């Protein structure tokens, strides 16, 4: 299998890729390391490197050509591509997007040791710089490739990384990837256009569930507590930035949250 993993800055891509390498035997190809090393060699920040790449596309082309070549030359190897755009350049892959809100992303990068190029003096500075970097990268991808990086329909699996352990997320990615490759086999080797979005009930409903609500949902909560895999329910929600408004099955979201269900399959309308 070839699995391409991208996502929001600070979403935990490198950590999850390392688990997939250690536990499931995948090789990792990381273009982020290439970009950070280029910035270090030029004695500039990662954000400055992104801005430079907006005007000089030779760095993008170098990374993209290498990614495509590795995928073509290794069709029988299990490879994880930890890369912003590998989903576009790897011809046949299971495309994963890791989603995380800006507040949690900023907290994570503040704790990480990413070198002097990515050091921040406060959470607010981290949020501002992460937002700027994401905007810069998105503009560059649209300019060079006419791609909408944050359009979830580009991916086969969108999974939130804010409230679940990397180990759990890695195991779900593996299960979803195996299911997806089984669909391809059933489709005579042709790729399948399918997107599944898995979000945490904690993000879908951030308010506290009241005692009265919990009592009313007691039976449903008990049923959710018995579930070992994803519940057989799909939630509809509206996404605006980092916020969600549940459009259907709100009581199911509340019950799942109280039962500690990590993810719900969600259909999203995005602002």
GROMACS .gro file of C-alpha atoms in nm, residues 34-126:
model
   93
   34UNK     CA    1   1.349   1.824   0.280
   35UNK     CA    2   1.186   2.166   0.300
   36UNK     CA    3   1.308   2.236   0.655
   37UNK     CA    4   1.661   2.132   0.559
   38UNK     CA    5   1.655   2.368   0.262
   39UNK     CA    6   1.546   2.651   0.494
   40UNK     CA    7   1.820   2.564   0.744
   41UNK     CA    8   2.087   2.560   0.475
   42UNK     CA    9   1.973   2.900   0.353
   43UNK     CA   10   1.957   3.033   0.714
   44UNK     CA   11   1.594   3.139   0.681
   45UNK     CA   12   1.272   3.041   0.862
   46UNK     CA   13   1.024   2.787   0.729
   47UNK     CA   14   0.773   3.068   0.668
   48UNK     CA   15   1.037   3.263   0.473
   49UNK     CA   16   1.111   2.946   0.276
   50UNK     CA   17   0.743   2.915   0.188
   51UNK     CA   18   0.735   3.278   0.074
   52UNK     CA   19   1.047   3.225  -0.138
   53UNK     CA   20   0.889   2.920  -0.298
   54UNK     CA   21   0.598   3.139  -0.407
   55UNK     CA   22   0.830   3.321  -0.648
   56UNK     CA   23   1.067   3.037  -0.737
   57UNK     CA   24   0.900   2.708  -0.819
   58UNK     CA   25   1.217   2.507  -0.867
   59UNK     CA   26   1.201   2.387  -0.504
   60UNK     CA   27   0.843   2.266  -0.544
   61UNK     CA   28   0.929   2.090  -0.868
   62UNK     CA   29   1.227   1.919  -0.711
   63UNK     CA   30   1.020   1.782  -0.423
   64UNK     CA   31   0.723   1.685  -0.640
   65UNK     CA   32   0.931   1.506  -0.905
   66UNK     CA   33   1.110   1.304  -0.637
   67UNK     CA   34   0.780   1.205  -0.474
   68UNK     CA   35   0.630   1.086  -0.804
   69UNK     CA   36   0.946   0.896  -0.894
   70UNK     CA   37   0.960   0.709  -0.562
   71UNK     CA   38   0.596   0.600  -0.596
   72UNK     CA   39   0.647   0.480  -0.954
   73UNK     CA   40   0.966   0.290  -0.877
   74UNK     CA   41   0.825   0.113  -0.569
   75UNK     CA   42   0.474  -0.012  -0.654
   76UNK     CA   43   0.509  -0.322  -0.434
   77UNK     CA   44   0.643  -0.151  -0.120
   78UNK     CA   45   0.438  -0.028   0.174
   79UNK     CA   46   0.524   0.342   0.184
   80UNK     CA   47   0.394   0.634   0.389
   81UNK     CA   48   0.433   0.970   0.213
   82UNK     CA   49   0.442   1.239   0.482
   83UNK     CA   50   0.393   1.523   0.239
   84UNK     CA   51   0.170   1.822   0.171
   85UNK     CA   52   0.097   1.726  -0.189
   86UNK     CA   53   0.189   1.360  -0.229
   87UNK     CA   54  -0.184   1.282  -0.257
   88UNK     CA   55  -0.171   1.469  -0.589
   89UNK     CA   56   0.151   1.317  -0.723
   90UNK     CA   57   0.135   0.956  -0.605
   91UNK     CA   58  -0.075   0.792  -0.874
   92UNK     CA   59  -0.244   0.525  -0.661
   93UNK     CA   60  -0.261   0.596  -0.289
   94UNK     CA   61  -0.494   0.607   0.006
   95UNK     CA   62  -0.517   0.980   0.072
   96UNK     CA   63  -0.537   1.089   0.438
   97UNK     CA   64  -0.591   1.440   0.578
   98UNK     CA   65  -0.530   1.495   0.952
   99UNK     CA   66  -0.747   1.775   1.086
  100UNK     CA   67  -0.681   1.983   1.398
  101UNK     CA   68  -0.797   2.326   1.517
  102UNK     CA   69  -0.557   2.618   1.538
  103UNK     CA   70  -0.563   2.644   1.919
  104UNK     CA   71  -0.453   2.284   1.973
  105UNK     CA   72  -0.205   2.301   1.684
  106UNK     CA   73  -0.039   2.605   1.841
  107UNK     CA   74  -0.011   2.432   2.179
  108UNK     CA   75   0.153   2.134   2.014
  109UNK     CA   76   0.413   2.324   1.815
  110UNK     CA   77   0.502   2.528   2.124
  111UNK     CA   78   0.599   2.201   2.296
  112UNK     CA   79   0.784   2.051   1.999
  113UNK     CA   80   1.154   2.089   1.941
  114UNK     CA   81   1.150   2.195   1.576
  115UNK     CA   82   1.470   2.398   1.574
  116UNK     CA   83   1.523   2.771   1.596
  117UNK     CA   84   1.341   2.828   1.266
  118UNK     CA   85   1.011   2.728   1.428
  119UNK     CA   86   1.030   2.874   1.778
  120UNK     CA   87   0.752   3.096   1.915
  121UNK     CA   88   0.737   3.323   2.219
  122UNK     CA   89   0.368   3.266   2.291
  123UNK     CA   90   0.059   3.070   2.190
  124UNK     CA   91  -0.078   3.374   2.013
  125UNK     CA   92   0.241   3.416   1.808
  126UNK     CA   93   0.234   3.045   1.722
   0.00000   0.00000   0.00000
